Short mmCIF file of C-alpha atoms in Angstrom, two decimals:
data_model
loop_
_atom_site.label_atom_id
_atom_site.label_comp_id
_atom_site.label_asym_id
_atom_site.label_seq_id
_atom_site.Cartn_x
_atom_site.Cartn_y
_atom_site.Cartn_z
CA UNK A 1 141.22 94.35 81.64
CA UNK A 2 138.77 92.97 84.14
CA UNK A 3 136.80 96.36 83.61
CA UNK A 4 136.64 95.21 80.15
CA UNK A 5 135.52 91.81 80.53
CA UNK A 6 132.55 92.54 82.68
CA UNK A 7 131.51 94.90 79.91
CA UNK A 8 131.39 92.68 77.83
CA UNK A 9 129.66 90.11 79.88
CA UNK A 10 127.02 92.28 80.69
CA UNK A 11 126.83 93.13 76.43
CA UNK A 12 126.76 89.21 76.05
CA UNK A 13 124.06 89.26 78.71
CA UNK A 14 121.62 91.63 77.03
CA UNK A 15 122.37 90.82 73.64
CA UNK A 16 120.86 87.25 74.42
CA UNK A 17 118.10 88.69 75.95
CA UNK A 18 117.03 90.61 73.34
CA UNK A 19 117.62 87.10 71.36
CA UNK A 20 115.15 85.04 73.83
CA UNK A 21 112.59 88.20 73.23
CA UNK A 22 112.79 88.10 69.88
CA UNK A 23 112.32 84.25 69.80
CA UNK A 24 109.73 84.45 71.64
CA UNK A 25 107.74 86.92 69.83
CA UNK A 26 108.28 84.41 66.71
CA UNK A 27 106.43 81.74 68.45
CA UNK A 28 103.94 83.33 69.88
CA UNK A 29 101.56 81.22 69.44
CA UNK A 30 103.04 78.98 71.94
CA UNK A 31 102.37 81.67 74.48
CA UNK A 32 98.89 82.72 73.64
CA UNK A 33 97.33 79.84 76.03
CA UNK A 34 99.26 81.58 78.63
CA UNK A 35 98.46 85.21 77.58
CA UNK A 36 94.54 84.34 77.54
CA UNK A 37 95.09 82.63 81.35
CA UNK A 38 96.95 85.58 82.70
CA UNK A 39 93.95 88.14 80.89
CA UNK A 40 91.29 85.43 82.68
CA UNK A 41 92.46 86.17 86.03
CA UNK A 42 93.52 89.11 86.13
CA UNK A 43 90.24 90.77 87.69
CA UNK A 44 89.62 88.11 90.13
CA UNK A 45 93.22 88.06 91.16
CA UNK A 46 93.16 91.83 91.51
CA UNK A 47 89.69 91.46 93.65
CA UNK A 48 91.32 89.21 95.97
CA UNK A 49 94.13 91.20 96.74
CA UNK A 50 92.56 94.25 97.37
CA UNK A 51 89.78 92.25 99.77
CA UNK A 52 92.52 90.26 100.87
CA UNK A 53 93.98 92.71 102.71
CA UNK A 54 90.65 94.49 103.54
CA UNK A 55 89.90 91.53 105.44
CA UNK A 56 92.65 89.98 106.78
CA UNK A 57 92.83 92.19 109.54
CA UNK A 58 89.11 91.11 110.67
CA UNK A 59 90.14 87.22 110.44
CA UNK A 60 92.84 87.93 112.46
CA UNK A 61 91.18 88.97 115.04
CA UNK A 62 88.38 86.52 114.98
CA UNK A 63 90.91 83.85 115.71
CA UNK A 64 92.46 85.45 118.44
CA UNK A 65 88.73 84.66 119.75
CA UNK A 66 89.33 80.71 119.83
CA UNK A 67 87.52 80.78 116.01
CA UNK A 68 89.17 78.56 113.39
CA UNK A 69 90.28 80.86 110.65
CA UNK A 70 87.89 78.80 107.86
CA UNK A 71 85.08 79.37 110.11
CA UNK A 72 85.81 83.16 110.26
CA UNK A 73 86.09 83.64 106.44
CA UNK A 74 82.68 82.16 106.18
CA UNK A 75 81.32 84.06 108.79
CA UNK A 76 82.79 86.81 107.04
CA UNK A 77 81.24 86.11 103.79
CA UNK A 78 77.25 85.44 105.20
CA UNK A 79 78.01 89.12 106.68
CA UNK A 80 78.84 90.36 103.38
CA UNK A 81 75.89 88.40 101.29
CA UNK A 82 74.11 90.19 104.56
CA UNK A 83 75.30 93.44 103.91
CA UNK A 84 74.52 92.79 100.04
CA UNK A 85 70.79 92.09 100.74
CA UNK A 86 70.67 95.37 102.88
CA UNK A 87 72.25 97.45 100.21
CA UNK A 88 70.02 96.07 97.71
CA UNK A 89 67.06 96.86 99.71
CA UNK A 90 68.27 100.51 101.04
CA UNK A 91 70.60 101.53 98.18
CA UNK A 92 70.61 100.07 95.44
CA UNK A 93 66.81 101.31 94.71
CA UNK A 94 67.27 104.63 94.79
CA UNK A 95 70.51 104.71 93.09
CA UNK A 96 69.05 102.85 90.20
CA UNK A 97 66.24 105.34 90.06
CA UNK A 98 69.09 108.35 89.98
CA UNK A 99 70.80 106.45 87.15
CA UNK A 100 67.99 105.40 85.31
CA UNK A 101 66.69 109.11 85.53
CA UNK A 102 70.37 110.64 84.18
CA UNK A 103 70.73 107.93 81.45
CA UNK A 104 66.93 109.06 79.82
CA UNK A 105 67.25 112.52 80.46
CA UNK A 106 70.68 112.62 79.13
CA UNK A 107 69.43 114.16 75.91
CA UNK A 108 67.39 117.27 77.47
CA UNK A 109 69.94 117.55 80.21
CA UNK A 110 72.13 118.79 77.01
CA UNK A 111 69.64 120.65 75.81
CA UNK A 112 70.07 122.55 79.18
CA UNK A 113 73.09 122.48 79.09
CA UNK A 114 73.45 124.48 75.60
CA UNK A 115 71.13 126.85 77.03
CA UNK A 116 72.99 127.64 80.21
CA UNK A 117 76.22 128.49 77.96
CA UNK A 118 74.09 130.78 75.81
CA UNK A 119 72.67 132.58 78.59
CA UNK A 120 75.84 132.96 80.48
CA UNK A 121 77.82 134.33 77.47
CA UNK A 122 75.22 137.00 76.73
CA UNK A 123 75.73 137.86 80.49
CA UNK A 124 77.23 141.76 80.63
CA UNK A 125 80.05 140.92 82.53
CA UNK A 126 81.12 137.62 80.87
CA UNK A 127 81.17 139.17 77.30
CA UNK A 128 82.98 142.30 78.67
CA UNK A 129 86.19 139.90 79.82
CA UNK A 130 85.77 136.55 76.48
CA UNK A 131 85.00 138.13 73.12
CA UNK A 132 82.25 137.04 70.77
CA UNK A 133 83.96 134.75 68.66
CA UNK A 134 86.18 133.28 70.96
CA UNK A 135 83.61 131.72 73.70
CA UNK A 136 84.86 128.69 75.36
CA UNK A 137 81.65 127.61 76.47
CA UNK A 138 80.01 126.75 72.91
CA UNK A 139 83.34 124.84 72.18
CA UNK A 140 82.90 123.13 75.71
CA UNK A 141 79.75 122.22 74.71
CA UNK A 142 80.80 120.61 71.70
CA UNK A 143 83.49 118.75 72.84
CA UNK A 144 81.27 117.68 75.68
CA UNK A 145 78.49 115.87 72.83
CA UNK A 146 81.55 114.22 71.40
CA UNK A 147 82.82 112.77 74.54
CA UNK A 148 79.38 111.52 75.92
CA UNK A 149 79.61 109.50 72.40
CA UNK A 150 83.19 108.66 73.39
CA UNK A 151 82.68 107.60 77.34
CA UNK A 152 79.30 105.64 76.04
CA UNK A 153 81.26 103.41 73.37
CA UNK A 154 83.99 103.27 76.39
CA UNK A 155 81.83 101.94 78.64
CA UNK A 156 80.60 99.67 76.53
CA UNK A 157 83.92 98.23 76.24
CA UNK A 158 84.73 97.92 79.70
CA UNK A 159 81.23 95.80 80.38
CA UNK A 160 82.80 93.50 77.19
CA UNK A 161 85.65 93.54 79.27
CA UNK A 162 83.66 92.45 82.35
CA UNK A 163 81.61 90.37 80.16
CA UNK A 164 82.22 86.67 81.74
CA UNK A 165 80.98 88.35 85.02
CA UNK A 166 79.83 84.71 86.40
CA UNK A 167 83.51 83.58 85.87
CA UNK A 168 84.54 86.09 87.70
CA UNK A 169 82.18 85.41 90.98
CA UNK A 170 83.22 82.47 90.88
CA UNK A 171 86.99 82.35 91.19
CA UNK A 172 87.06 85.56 93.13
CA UNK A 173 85.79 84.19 96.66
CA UNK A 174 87.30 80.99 95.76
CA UNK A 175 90.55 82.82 95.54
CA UNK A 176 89.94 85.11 98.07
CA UNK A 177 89.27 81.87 100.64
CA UNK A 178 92.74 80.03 99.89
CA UNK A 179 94.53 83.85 100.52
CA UNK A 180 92.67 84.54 103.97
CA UNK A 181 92.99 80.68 104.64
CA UNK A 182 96.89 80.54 103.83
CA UNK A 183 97.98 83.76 102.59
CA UNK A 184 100.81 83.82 105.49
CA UNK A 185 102.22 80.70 103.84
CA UNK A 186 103.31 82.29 100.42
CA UNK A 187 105.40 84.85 102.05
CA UNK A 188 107.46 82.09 104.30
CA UNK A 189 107.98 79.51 100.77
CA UNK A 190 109.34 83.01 98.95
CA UNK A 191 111.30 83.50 102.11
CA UNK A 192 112.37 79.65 101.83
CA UNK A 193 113.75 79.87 98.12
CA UNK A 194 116.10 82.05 99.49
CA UNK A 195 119.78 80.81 100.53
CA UNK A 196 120.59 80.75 104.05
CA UNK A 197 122.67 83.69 104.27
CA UNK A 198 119.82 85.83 102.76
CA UNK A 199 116.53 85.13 104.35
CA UNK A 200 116.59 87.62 106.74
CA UNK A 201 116.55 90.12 104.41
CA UNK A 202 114.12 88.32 102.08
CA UNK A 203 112.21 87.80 105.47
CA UNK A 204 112.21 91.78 105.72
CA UNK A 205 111.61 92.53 102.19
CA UNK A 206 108.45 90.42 102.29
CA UNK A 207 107.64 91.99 105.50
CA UNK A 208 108.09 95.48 104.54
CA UNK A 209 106.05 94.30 100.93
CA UNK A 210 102.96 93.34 102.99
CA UNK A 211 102.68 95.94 104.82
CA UNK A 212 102.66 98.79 102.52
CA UNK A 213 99.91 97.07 100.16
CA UNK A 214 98.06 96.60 103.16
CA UNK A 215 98.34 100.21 104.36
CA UNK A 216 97.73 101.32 100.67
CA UNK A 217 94.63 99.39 100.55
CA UNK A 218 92.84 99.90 103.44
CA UNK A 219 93.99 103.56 103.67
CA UNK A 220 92.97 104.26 100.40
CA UNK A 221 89.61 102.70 101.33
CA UNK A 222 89.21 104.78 104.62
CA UNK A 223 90.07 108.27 102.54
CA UNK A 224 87.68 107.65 99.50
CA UNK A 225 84.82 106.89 101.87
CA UNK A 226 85.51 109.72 104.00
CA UNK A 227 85.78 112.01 100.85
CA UNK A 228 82.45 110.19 99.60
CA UNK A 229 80.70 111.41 103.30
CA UNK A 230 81.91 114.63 102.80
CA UNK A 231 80.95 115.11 98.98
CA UNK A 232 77.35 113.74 99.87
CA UNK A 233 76.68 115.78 102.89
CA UNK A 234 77.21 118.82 100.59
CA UNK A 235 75.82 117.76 97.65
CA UNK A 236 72.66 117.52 99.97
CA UNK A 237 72.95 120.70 101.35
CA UNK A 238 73.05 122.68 97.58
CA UNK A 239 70.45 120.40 96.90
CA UNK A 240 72.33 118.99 93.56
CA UNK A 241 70.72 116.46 91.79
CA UNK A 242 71.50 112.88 91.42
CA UNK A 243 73.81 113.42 94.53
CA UNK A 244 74.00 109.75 95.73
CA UNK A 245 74.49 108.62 92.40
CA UNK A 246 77.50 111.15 91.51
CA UNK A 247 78.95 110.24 95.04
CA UNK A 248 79.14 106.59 94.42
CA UNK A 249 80.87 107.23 90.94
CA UNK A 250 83.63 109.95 92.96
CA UNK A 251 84.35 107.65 95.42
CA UNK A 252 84.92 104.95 92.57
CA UNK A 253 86.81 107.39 90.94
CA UNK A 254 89.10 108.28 93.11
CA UNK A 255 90.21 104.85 93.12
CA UNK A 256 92.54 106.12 90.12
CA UNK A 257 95.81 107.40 91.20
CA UNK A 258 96.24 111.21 90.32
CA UNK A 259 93.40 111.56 87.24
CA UNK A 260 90.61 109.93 89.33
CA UNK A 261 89.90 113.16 91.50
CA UNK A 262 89.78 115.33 88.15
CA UNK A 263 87.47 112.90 86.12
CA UNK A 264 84.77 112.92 89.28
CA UNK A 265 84.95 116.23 89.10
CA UNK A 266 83.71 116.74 85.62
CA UNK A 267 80.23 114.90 86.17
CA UNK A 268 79.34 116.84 89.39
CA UNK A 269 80.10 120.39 87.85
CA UNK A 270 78.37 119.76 84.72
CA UNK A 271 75.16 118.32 86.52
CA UNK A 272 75.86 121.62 88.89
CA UNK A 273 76.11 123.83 85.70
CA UNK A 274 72.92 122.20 84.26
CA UNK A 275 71.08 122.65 87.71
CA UNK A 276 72.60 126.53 87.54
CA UNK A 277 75.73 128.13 87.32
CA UNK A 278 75.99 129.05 90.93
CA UNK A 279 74.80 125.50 92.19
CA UNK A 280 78.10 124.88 89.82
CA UNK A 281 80.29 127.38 91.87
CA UNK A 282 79.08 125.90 94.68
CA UNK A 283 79.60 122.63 93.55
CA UNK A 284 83.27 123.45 93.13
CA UNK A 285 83.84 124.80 96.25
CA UNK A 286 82.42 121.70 98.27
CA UNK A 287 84.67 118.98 95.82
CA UNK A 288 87.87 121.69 96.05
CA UNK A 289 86.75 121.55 100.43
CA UNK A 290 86.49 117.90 100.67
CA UNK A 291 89.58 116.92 98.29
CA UNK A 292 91.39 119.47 100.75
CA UNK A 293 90.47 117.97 104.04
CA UNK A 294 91.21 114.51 102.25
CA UNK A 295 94.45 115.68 101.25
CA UNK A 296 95.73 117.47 104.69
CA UNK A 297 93.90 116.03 107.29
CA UNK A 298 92.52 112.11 106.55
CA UNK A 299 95.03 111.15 104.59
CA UNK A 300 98.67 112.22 106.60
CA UNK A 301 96.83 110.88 109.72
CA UNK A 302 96.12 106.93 107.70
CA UNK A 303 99.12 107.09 105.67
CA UNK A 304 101.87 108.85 107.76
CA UNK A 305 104.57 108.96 106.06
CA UNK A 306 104.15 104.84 105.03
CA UNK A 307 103.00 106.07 101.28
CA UNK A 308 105.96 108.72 100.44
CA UNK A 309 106.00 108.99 96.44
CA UNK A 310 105.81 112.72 94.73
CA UNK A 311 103.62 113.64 93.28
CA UNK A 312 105.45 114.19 90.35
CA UNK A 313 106.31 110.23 90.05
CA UNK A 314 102.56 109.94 90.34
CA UNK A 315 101.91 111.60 87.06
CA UNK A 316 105.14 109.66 85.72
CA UNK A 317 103.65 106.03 87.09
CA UNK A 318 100.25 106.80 85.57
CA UNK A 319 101.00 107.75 82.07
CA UNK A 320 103.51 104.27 82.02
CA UNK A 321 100.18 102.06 83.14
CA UNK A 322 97.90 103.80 80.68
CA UNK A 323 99.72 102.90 78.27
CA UNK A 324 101.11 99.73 79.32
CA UNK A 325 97.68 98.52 80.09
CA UNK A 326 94.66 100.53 80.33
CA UNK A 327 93.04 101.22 83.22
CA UNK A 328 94.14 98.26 84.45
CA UNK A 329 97.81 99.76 84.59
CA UNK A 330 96.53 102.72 86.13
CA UNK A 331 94.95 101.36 89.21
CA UNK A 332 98.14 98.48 90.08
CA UNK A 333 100.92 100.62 89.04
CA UNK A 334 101.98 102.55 92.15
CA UNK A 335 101.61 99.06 94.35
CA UNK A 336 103.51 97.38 91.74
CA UNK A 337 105.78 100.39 91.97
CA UNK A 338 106.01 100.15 95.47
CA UNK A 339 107.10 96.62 95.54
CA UNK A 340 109.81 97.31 93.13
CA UNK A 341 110.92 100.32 95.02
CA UNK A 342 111.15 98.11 98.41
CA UNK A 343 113.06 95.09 96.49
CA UNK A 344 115.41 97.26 94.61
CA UNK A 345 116.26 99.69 97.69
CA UNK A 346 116.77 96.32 99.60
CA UNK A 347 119.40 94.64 96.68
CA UNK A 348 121.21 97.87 96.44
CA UNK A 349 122.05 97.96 99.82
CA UNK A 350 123.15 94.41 100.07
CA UNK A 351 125.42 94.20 96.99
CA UNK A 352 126.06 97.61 95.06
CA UNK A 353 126.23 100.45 98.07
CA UNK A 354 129.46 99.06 99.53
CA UNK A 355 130.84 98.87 96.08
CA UNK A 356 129.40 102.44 94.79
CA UNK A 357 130.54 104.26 98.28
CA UNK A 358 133.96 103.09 97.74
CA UNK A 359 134.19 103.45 93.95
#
C-alpha cells in the first residue's frame, strides 16, 4: 500500500509539472523579457567563466605578494590591453594578409582544386583501383562548392550573432572583475542555503565543481596551444600555405568537443591538396602526429585522470548540445555535464545508495 501511494505521488508530481510547462508555454510572452536577457548574456557570461578561471590562478598568487586583489585584476588587464597591442603589431598583420589572400583567391583556389582531382583520377594507378564513373573526387568537389556557399551564409550568421560586439566588451570585463574580485563568495552563499546537516557535502560538491571546470579550462587551453605549436612548426616545414592562418583556426577549433579536431582538419588538407597532393599526404601525417602526441602524451599528463568521460558519451553529449543549442551547446555541454555528473553522484550517495543496496 505504501508502494502504491508513492507511485502515485510521484504520478501527481509529474503530471503537474507537465501542467506548469504547459502553462507556461501559453504565456509566453510573459517570459520573453527573460528569454532575450538570458540570450544577452550568454556570451559575456560564457567569456567570464572561461577567463575566470584562466586567471584566477594568477590573482591568487599576486596577493599572496601583499597586492590587493582589485589592484591585481587591473594589473592583469593593462598586461592584457599590453599583450593586445603586441599581437596587433606582430600578429595580427600578417594573419590578416593570409586571410585576406584566402578569402580573394578563394575562387581560383577552386579552380585548382578541380584541376588537382582531374589530374589525379587520370593517374594510372588511381583509375586502376576507382572506376570511371564512380570517382569520389569530382563528387568531393561538388559537395565542397556547395558547402563553401553553406559555411559563408553560416558565418554570416554567427557575426549576426556576435553582432552587438560593443555590448559584449563591455559587460565581459565588467563581469569578469566582480568574479576575480568575489568569485570565492558565490560558492560559500550556495554552501549557506544549505541546512546544517548538509553543508559539508554541499561544501564538497562545490569544491569538487570548481575544480574540474578549472582543470577543464586551463587544460584544455594548455593542449590546444601545444597542438597549435606543433601543427605550425610542421606546417612550416612542408612549406603549406596560409600556415599561421590555418593554425589559429585549428587551435580555435579544437575548442569543440569531439567534431572540432575533424572540422580543422578539412581546411588544412584541402589547402594541402590545392598546394599538391603529396603536400596533402603530408599534411595528414603532421595533423594525425600532433593530434597523437596531444592525445597520449599532453593531455594524460594535464588532465590525469580529473577529465574521465568516454569517448562514446562524448559523441552522445555533443549531438544533445547541437541540437539543444547550436554551437553554443556544443562548447558548454560536457562542463555542464560534468557538474551534473558531480551533483547527482553526490545525492545518490547521500539518500538513494543505502536504500538501493538494501532493496
Amino acid at each position: 500500500m505504501t508502494k502504491l501511494n508513492d507511485f502515485n505521488r510521484y504520478c501527481i508530481s509529474i503530471i503537474l509539472f507537465l501542467v506548469i510547462v504547459y502553462l507556461g508555454a501559453k504565456v509566453n510572452f510573459i517570459f520573453k523579457p527573460i528569454v532575450s536577457l538570458i540570450t544577452v548574456i550568454t556570451i559575456p557570461l560564457m567569456l567570464s567563466v572561461f577567463f575566470y578561471y584562466l586567471l584566477r590562478p594568477l590573482v591568487n598568487q599576486m596577493e599572496r605578494y601583499k597586492i590587493k586583489r582589485p589592484l591585481a585584476i587591473l594589473l592583469i588587464y593593462a598586461a592584457i590591453a599590453l599583450m593586445f597591442v603586441v599581437f596587433g603589431i606582430l600578429v595580427w598583420p600578417p594573419l590578416r594578409t593570409q586571410l585576406t589572400m584566402l578569402v580573394d583567391n578563394a575562387p581560383s583556389l577552386f579552380d585548382t582544386l578541380n584541376e588537382q582531382a582531374k589530374e589525379l583520377e587520370r593517374n594510372e594507378l588511381w583509375s586502376r583501383f576507382i572506376p570511371d564513373d564512380r570517382s569520389p573526387l569530382s563528387a568531393f568537389t561538388q559537395y565542397l562548392n556547395k558547402g563553401y556557399t553553406f559555411v559563408s551564409n553560416y558565418i554570416t550568421g554567427m557575426f549576426a550573432l556576435f553582432s552587438n560586439i560593443a555590448i559584449i566588451l563591455i559587460i565581459f570585463p565588467i563581469i569578469l572583475f566582480y568574479m576575480l574580485k568575489e568569485g570565492d563568495r558565490f560558492g560559500r552563499a550556495v554552501i549557506t542555503g544549505f541546512p546544517l546537516r548538509f553543508r559539508k557535502d554541499a561544501a564538497e560538491v562545490v569544491s569538487n565543481i570548481d575544480e574540474a571546470l578549472s582543470s577543464f579550462i586551463v587544460g584544455k587551453v594548455i593542449i590546444n596551444l601545444s597542438l597549435g605549436v606543433l601543427m605550425y612548426i610542421g606546417f612550416l616545414i612542408i612549406d603549406l600555405p596560409y600556415a599561421l592562418l590555418l593554425t589559429v583556426v585549428a587551435v580555435i577549433l579544437n575548442f569543440i568537443p569531439f567534431i572540432g579536431s575533424f572540422l580543422s582538419s578539412i581546411p588544412i588538407v584541402i589547402i594541402a591538396f590545392i598546394e599538391s597532393p603529396t603536400t596533402a599526404i603530408w599534411s595528414v601525417v603532421i595533423i594525425t602526429a600532433a593530434q597523437q602526441i596531444q592525445d597520449n602524451l599532453i593531455a594524460p599528463y594535464v588532465y590525469g585522470r580529473q577529465l574521465d568521460i568516454h569517448p562514446l558519451t562524448t559523441i552522445i553529449l555533443v549531438l544533445i548540445g547541437g541540437d539543444l543549442a547550436g554551437i553554443i551547446g556544443i562548447l558548454i555541454i560536457i562542463p555542464v555535464y560534468m557538474i551534473i555528473k558531480i551533483i547527482t553522484t553526490k545525492a545518490y550517495q547521500l539518500f538513494f545508495r543505502k536504500k538501493w543496496e538494501e532493496a
